XYZ file of N, CA, C and O in Angstrom:
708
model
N -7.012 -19.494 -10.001
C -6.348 -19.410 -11.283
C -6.661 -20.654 -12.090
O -6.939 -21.783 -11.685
N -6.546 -20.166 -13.384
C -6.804 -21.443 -14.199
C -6.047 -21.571 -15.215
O -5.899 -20.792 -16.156
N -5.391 -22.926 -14.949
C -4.018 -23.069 -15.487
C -4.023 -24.274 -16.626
O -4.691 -25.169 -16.108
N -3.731 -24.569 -17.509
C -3.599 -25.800 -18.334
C -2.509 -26.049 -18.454
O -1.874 -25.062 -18.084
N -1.768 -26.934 -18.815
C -0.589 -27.304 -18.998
C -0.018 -26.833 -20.158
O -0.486 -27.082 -21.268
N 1.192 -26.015 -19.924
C 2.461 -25.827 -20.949
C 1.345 -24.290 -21.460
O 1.345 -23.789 -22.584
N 0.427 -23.788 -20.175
C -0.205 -22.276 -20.689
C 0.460 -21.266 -19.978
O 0.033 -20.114 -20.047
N 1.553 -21.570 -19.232
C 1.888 -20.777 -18.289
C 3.255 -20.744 -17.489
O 3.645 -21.815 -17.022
N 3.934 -19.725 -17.313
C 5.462 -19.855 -16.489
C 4.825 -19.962 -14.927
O 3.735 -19.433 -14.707
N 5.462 -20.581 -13.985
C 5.670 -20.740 -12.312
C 6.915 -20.896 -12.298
O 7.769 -21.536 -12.913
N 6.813 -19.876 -11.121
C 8.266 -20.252 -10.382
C 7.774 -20.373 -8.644
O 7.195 -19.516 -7.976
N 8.237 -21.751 -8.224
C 8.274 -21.168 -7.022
C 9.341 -21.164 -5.679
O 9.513 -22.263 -5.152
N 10.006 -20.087 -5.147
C 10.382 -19.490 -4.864
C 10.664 -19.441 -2.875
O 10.007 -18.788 -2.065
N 11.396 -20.016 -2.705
C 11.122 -20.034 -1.120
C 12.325 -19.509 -0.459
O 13.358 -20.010 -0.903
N 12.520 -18.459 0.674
C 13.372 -17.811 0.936
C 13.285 -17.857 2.214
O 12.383 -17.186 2.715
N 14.233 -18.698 3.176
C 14.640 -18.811 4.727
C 14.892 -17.846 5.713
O 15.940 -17.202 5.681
N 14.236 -17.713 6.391
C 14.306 -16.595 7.422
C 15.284 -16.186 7.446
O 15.195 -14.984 7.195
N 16.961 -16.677 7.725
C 17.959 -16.396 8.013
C 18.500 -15.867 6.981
O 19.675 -15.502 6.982
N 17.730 -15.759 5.990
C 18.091 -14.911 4.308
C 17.628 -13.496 4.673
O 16.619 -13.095 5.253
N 19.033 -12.665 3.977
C 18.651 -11.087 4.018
C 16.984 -10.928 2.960
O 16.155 -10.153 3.438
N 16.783 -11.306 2.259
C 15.474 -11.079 1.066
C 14.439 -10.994 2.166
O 13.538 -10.157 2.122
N 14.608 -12.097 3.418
C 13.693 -12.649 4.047
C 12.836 -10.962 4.932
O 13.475 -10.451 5.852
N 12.024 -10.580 4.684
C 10.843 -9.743 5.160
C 10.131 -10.244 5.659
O 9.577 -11.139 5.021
N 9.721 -10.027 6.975
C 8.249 -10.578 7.688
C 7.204 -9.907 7.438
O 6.132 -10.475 7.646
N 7.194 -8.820 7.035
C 5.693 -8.063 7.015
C 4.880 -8.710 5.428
O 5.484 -8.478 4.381
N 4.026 -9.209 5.384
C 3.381 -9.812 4.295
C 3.143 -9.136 3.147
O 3.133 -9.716 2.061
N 2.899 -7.665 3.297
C 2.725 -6.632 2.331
C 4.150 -6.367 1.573
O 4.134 -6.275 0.346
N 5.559 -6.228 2.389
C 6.401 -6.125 1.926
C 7.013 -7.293 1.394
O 7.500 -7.371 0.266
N 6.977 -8.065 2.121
C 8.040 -9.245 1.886
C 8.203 -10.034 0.323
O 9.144 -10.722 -0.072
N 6.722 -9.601 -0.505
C 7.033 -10.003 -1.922
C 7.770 -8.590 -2.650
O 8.229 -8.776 -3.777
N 7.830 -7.960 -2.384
C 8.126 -6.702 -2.674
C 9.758 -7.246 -4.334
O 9.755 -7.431 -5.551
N 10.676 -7.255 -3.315
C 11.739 -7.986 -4.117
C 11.462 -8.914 -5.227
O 12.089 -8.967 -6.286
N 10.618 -9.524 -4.932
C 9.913 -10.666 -6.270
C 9.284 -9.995 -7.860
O 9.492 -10.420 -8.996
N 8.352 -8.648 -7.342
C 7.941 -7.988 -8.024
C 8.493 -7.548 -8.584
O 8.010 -7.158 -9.646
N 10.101 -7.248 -8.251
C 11.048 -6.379 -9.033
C 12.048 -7.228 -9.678
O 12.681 -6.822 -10.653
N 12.226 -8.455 -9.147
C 12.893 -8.979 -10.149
C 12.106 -9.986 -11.263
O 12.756 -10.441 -12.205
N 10.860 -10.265 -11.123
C 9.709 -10.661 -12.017
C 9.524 -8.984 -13.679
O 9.438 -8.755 -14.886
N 9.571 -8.514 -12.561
C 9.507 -6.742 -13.922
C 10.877 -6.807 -14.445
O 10.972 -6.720 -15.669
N 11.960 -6.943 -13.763
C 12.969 -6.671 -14.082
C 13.220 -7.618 -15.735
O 13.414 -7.236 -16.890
N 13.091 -8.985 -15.082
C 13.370 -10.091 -16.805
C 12.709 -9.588 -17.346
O 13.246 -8.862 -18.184
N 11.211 -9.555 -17.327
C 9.860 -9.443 -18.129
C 10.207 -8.101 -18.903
O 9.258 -7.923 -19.667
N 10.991 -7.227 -19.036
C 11.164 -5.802 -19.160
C 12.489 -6.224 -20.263
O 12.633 -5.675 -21.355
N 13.230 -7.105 -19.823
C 14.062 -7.640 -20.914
C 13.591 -8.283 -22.167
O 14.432 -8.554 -23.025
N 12.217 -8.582 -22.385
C 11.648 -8.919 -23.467
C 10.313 -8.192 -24.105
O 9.759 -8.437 -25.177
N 9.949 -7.128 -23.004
C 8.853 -6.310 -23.663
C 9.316 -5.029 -23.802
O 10.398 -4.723 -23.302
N 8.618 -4.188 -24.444
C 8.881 -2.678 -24.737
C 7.024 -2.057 -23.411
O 6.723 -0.892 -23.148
N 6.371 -3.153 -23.003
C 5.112 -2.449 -22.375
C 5.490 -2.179 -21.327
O 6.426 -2.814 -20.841
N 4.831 -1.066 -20.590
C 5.415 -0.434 -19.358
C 5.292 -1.239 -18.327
O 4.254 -1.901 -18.321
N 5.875 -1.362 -17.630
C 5.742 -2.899 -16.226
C 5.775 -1.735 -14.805
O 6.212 -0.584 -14.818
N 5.253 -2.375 -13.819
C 5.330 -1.556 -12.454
C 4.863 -2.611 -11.961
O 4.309 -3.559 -12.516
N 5.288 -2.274 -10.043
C 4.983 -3.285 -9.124
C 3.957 -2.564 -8.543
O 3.842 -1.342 -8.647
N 3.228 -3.273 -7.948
C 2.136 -2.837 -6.659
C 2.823 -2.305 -5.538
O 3.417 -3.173 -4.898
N 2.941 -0.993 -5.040
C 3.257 -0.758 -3.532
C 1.935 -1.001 -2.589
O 0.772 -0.777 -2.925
N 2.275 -1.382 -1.651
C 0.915 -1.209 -0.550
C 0.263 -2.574 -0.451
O 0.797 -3.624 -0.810
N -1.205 -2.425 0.183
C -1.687 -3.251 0.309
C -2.883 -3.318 -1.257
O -2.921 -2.266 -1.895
N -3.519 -4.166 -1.638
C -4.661 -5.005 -2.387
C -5.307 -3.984 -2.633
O -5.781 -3.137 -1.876
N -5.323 -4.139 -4.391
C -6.420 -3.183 -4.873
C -7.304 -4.017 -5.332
O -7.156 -4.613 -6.399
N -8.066 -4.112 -4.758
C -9.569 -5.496 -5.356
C -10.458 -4.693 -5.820
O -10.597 -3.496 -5.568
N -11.249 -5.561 -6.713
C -12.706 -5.114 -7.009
C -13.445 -5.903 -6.508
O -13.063 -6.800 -5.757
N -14.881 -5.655 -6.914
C -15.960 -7.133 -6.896
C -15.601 -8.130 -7.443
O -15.641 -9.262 -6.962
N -15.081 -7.719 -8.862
C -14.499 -9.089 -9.943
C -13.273 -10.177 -9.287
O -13.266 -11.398 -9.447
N -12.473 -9.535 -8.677
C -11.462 -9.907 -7.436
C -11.901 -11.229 -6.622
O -11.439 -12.338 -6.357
N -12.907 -10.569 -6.412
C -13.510 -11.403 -5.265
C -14.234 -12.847 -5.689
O -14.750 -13.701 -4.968
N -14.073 -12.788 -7.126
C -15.002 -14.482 -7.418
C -13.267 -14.583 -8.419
O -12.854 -15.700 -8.108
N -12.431 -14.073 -9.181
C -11.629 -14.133 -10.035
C -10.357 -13.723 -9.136
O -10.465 -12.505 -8.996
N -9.286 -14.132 -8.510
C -8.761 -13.216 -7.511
C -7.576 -12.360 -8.281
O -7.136 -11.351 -7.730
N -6.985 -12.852 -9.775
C -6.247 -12.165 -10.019
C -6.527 -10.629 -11.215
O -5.930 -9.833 -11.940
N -7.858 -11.011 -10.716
C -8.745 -9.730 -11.182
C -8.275 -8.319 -10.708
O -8.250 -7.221 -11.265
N -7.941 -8.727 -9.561
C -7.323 -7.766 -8.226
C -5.133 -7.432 -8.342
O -4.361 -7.875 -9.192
N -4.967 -6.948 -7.690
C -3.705 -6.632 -7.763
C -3.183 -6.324 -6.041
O -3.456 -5.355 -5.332
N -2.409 -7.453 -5.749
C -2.315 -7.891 -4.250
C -0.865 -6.948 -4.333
O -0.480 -6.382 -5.356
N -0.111 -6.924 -2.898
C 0.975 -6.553 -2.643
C 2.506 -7.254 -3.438
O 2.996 -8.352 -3.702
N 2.798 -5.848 -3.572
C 4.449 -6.446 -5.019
C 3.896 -6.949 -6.325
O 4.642 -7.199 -7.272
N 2.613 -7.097 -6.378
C 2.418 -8.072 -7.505
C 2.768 -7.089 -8.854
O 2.460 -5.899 -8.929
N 3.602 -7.998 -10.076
C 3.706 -7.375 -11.046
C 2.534 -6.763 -12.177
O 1.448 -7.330 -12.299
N 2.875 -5.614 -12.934
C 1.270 -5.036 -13.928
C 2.021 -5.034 -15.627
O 3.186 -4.727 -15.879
N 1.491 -5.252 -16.124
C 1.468 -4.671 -17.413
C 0.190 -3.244 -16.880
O -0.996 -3.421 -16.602
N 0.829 -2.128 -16.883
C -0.323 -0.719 -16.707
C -1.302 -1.019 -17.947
O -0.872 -0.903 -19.094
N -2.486 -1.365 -17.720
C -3.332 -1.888 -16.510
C -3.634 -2.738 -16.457
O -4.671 -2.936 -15.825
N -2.912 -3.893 -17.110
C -3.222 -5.239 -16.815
C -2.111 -6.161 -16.093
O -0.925 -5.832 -16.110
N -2.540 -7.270 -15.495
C -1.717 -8.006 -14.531
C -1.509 -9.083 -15.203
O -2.288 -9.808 -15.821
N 0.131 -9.156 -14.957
C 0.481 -10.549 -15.316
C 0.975 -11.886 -14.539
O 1.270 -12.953 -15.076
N 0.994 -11.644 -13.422
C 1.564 -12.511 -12.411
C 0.694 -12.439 -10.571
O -0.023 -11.577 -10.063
N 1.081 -13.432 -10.178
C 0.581 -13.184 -8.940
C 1.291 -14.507 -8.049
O 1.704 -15.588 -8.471
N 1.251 -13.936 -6.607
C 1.766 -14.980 -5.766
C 1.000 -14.952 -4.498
O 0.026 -14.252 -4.222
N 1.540 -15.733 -3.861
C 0.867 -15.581 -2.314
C 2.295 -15.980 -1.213
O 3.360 -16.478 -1.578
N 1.967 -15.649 -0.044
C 3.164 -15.842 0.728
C 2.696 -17.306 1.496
O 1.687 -17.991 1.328
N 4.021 -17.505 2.527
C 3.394 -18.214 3.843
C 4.724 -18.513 3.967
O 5.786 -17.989 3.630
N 4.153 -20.113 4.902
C 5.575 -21.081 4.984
C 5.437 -21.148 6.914
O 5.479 -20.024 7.413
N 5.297 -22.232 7.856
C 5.295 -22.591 8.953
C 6.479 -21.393 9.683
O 7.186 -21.775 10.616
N 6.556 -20.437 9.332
C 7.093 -19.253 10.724
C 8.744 -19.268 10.335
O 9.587 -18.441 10.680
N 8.955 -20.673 9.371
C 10.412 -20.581 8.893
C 11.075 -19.878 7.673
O 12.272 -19.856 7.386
N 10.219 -19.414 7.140
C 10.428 -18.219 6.022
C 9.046 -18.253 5.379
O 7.926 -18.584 5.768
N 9.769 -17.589 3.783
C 8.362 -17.066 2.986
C 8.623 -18.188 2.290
O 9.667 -18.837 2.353
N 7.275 -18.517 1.339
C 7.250 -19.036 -0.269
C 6.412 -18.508 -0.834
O 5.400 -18.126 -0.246
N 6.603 -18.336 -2.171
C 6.027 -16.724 -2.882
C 6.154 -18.075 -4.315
O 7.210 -18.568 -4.711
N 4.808 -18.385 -4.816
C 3.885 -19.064 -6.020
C 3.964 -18.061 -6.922
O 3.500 -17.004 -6.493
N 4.615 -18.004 -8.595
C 4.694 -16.277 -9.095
C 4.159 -17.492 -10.398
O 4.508 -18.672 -10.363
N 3.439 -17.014 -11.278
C 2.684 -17.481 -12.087
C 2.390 -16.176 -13.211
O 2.220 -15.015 -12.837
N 2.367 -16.633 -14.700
C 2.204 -15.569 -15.677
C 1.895 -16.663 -17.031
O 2.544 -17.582 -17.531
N 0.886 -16.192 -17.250
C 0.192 -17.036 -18.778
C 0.991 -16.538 -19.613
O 1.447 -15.395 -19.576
N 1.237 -17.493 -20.533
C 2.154 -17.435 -21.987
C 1.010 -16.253 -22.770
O 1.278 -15.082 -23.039
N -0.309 -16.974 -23.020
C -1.419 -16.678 -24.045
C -2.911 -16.299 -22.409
O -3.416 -17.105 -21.628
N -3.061 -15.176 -22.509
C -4.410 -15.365 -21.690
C -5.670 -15.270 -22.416
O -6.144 -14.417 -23.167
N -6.194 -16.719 -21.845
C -7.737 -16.731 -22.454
C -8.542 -16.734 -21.344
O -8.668 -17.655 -20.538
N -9.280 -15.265 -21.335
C -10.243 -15.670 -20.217
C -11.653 -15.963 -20.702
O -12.538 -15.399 -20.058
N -12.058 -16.789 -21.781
C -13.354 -17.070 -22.215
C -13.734 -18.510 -21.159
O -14.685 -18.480 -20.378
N -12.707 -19.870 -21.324
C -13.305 -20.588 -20.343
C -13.917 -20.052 -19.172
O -15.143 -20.093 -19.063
N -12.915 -19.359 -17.938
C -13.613 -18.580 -16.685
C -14.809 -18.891 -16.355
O -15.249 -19.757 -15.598
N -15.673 -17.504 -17.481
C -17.383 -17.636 -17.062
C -17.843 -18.864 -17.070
O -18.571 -19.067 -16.098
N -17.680 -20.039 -17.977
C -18.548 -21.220 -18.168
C -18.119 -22.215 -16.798
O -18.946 -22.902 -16.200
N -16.908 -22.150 -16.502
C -16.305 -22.801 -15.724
C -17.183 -22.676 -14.261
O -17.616 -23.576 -13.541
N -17.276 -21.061 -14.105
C -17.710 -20.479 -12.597
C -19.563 -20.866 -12.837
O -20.371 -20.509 -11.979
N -19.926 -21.487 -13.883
C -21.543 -21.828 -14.173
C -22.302 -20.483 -14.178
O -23.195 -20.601 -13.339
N -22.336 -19.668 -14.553
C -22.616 -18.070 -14.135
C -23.547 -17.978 -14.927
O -23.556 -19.014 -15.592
N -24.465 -17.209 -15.280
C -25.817 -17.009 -15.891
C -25.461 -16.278 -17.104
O -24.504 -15.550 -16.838
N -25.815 -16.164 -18.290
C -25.501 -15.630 -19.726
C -24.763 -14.177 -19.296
O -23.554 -13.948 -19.264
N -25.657 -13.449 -19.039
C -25.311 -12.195 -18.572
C -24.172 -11.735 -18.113
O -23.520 -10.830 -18.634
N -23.808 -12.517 -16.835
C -23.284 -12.022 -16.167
C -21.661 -12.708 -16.497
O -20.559 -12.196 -16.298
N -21.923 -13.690 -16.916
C -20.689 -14.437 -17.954
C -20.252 -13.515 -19.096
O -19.042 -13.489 -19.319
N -21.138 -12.671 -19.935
C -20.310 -12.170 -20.816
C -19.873 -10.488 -20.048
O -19.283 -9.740 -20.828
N -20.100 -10.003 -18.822
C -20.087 -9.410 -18.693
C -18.673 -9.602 -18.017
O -17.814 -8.734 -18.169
N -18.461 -10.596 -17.364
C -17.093 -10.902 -16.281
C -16.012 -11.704 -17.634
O -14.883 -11.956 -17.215
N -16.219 -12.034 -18.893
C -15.325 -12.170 -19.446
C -14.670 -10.849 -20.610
O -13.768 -10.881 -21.447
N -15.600 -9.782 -20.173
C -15.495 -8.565 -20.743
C -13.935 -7.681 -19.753
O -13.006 -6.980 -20.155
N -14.390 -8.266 -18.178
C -13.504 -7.159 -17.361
C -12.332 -8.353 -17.424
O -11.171 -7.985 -17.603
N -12.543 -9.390 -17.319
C -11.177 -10.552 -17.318
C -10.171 -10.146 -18.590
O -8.964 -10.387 -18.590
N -10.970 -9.418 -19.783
C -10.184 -9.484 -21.235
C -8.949 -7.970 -20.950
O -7.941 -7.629 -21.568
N -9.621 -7.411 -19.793
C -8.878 -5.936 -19.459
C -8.223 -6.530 -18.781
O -7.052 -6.521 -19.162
N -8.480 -7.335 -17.504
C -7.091 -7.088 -15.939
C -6.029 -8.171 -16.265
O -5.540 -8.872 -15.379
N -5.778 -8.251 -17.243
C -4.767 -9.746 -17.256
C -4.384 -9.720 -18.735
O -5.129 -9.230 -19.583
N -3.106 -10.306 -19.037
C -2.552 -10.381 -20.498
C -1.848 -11.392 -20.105
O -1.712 -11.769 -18.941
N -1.305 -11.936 -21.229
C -0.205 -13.037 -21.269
C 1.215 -12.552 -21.741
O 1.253 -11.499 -22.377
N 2.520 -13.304 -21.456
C 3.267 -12.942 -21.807
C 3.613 -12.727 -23.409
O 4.606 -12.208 -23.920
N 2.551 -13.255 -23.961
C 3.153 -13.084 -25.728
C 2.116 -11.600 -26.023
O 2.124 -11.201 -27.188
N 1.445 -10.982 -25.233
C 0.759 -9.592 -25.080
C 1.960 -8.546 -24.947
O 1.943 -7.445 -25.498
N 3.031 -9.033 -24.129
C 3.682 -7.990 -23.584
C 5.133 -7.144 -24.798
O 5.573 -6.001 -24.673
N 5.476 -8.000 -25.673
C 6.220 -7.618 -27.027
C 5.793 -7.860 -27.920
O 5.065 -8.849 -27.998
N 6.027 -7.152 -28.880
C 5.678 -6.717 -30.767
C 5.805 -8.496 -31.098
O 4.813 -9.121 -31.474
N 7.133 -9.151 -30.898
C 7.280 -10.387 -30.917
C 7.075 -11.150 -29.640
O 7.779 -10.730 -28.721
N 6.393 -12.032 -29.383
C 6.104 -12.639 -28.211
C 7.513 -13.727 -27.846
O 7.826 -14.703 -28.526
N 8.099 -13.327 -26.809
C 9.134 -14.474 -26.599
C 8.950 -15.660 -26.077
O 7.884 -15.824 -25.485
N 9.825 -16.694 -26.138
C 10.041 -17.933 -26.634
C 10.328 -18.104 -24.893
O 10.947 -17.291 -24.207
N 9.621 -19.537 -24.355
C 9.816 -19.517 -23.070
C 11.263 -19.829 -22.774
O 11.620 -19.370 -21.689
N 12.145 -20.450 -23.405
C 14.055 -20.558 -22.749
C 14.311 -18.932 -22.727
O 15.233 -18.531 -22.017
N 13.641 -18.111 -23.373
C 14.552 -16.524 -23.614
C 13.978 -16.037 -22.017
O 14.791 -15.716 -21.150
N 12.244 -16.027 -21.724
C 11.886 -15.743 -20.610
C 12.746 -16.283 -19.661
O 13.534 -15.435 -19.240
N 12.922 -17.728 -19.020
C 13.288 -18.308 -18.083
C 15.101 -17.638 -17.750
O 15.504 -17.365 -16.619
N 15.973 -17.490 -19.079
C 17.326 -17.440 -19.066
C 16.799 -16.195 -18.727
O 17.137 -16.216 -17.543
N 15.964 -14.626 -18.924
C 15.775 -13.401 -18.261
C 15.783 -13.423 -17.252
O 16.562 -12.677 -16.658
N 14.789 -14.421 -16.431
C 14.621 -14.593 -15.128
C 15.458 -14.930 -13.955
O 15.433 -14.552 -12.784
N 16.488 -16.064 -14.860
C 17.405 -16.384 -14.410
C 18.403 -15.536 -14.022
O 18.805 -15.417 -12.865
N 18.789 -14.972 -14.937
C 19.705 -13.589 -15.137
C 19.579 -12.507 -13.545
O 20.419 -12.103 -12.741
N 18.188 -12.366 -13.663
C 17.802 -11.148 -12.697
C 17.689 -11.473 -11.516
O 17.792 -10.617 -10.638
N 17.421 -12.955 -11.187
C 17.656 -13.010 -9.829
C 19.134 -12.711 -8.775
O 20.244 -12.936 -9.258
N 19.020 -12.280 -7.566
C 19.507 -11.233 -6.665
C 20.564 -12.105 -6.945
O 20.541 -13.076 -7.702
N 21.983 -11.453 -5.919
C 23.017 -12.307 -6.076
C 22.826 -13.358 -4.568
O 22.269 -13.140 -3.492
N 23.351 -14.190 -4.948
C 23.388 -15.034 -3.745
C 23.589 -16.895 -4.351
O 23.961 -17.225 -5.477
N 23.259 -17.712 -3.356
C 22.909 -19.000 -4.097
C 21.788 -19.270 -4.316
O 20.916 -18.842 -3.559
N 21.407 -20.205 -5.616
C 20.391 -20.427 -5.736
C 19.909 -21.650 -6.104
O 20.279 -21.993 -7.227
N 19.226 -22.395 -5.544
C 19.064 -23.756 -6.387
C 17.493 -23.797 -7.633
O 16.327 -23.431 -7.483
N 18.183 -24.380 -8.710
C 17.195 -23.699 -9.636
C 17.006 -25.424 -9.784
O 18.009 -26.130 -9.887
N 15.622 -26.015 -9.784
C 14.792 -26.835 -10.345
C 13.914 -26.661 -11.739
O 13.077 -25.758 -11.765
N 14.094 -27.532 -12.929
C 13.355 -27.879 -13.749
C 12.185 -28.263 -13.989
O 12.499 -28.792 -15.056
N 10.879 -28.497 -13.905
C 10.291 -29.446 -14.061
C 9.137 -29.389 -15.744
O 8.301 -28.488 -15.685
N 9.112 -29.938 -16.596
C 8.113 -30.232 -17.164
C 8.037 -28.667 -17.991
O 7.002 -28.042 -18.220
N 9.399 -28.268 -18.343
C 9.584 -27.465 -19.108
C 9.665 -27.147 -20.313
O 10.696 -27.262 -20.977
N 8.118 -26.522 -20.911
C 8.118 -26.320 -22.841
C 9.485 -26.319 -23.117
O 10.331 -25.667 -22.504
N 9.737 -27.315 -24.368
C 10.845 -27.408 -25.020
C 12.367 -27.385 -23.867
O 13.337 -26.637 -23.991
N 12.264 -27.900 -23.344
C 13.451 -27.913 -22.600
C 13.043 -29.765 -21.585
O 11.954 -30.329 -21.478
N 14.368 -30.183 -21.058
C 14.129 -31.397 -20.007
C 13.570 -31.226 -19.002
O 13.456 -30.017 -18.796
N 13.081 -31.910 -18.121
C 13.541 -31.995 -16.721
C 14.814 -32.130 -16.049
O 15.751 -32.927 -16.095
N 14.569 -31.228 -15.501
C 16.072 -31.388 -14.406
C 16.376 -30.698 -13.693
O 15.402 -30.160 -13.166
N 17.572 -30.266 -13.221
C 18.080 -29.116 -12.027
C 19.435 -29.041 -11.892
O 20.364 -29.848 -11.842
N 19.302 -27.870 -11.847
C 20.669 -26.369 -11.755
C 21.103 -25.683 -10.341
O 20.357 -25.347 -9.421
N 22.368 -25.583 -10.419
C 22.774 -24.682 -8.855
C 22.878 -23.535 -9.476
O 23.304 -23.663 -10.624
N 22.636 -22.409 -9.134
C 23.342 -21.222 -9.352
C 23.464 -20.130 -8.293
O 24.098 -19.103 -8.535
């Protein structure tokens, strides 16, 4: 992924074995994320949102671009993707990386990957289809405090410790909820 600063929402997200959310099977276990990632995101767009069931729908493009592809739970704008995560965590739970561009530009990409004329305008042709940004997804593009307070909103019930960091128009800092 290619990220610049203040181009993009992250959250990341870590959930303890001894937590009901907590799923071991890797395919499922983001499953919940996907739905409450659609769930906010759906509070500020009118575009149709769905999660991935199953395992990885890759292409070739996938395979040098990875969010070209559409991994397990991961959220879609039908047919483009706006988010993606990965799991893990030492056997003591998951952590799930969920990431979504404000504005997606995939013109850097090709120059970046050094790719030959060709084949650069050809991979920033399929990058301009599998991916949008969040100001793609409503008539009016929302304002990142409206996203984050959605997000906030939709997460499951339980406790939560919510960290700040280096947030457009907002401080640093941190929240219990």
């Amino acid at each position: 992924m290619l990220l610049w600063p203040g181009d993009h929402l992250w959250f990341d997200v870590w959930v303890p074995r001894d937590d009901p959310l907590f799923v071991d099977d890797v395919i499922d276990a983001p499953t919940w994320v996907g739905e409450w990632w659609a769930a906010a995101l759906a509070a500020t767009s009118d575009a149709p949102l769905a999660v991935q069931r199953g395992s990885c729908a890759g292409s070739a493009v996938s395979k040098l671009v990875c969010f070209a592809g559409v991994g397990p739970a991961r959220s879609s704008s039908v047919p483009a993707k706006w988010s993606g995560w990965r799991s893990g965590g030492p056997g003591q739970g998951a952590l799930f990386h969920v990431a979504a561009y404000w504005r997606w530009d995939p013109d850097p990409l090709p120059w970046l990957l050094a790719l030959e004329p060709d084949a650069s305008t050809a991979l920033a042709a399929v990058l301009a289809e599998v991916a949008v940004g969040i100001d793609a997804l409503a008539p009016t593009p929302p304002e990142h405090p409206s996203v984050v307070t959605h997000l906030l909103e939709q997460l499951p019930p339980g406790e939560w410790e919510v960290r700040r960091r280096d947030a457009p128009g907002g401080d640093p800092g941190s929240a219990v909820r």
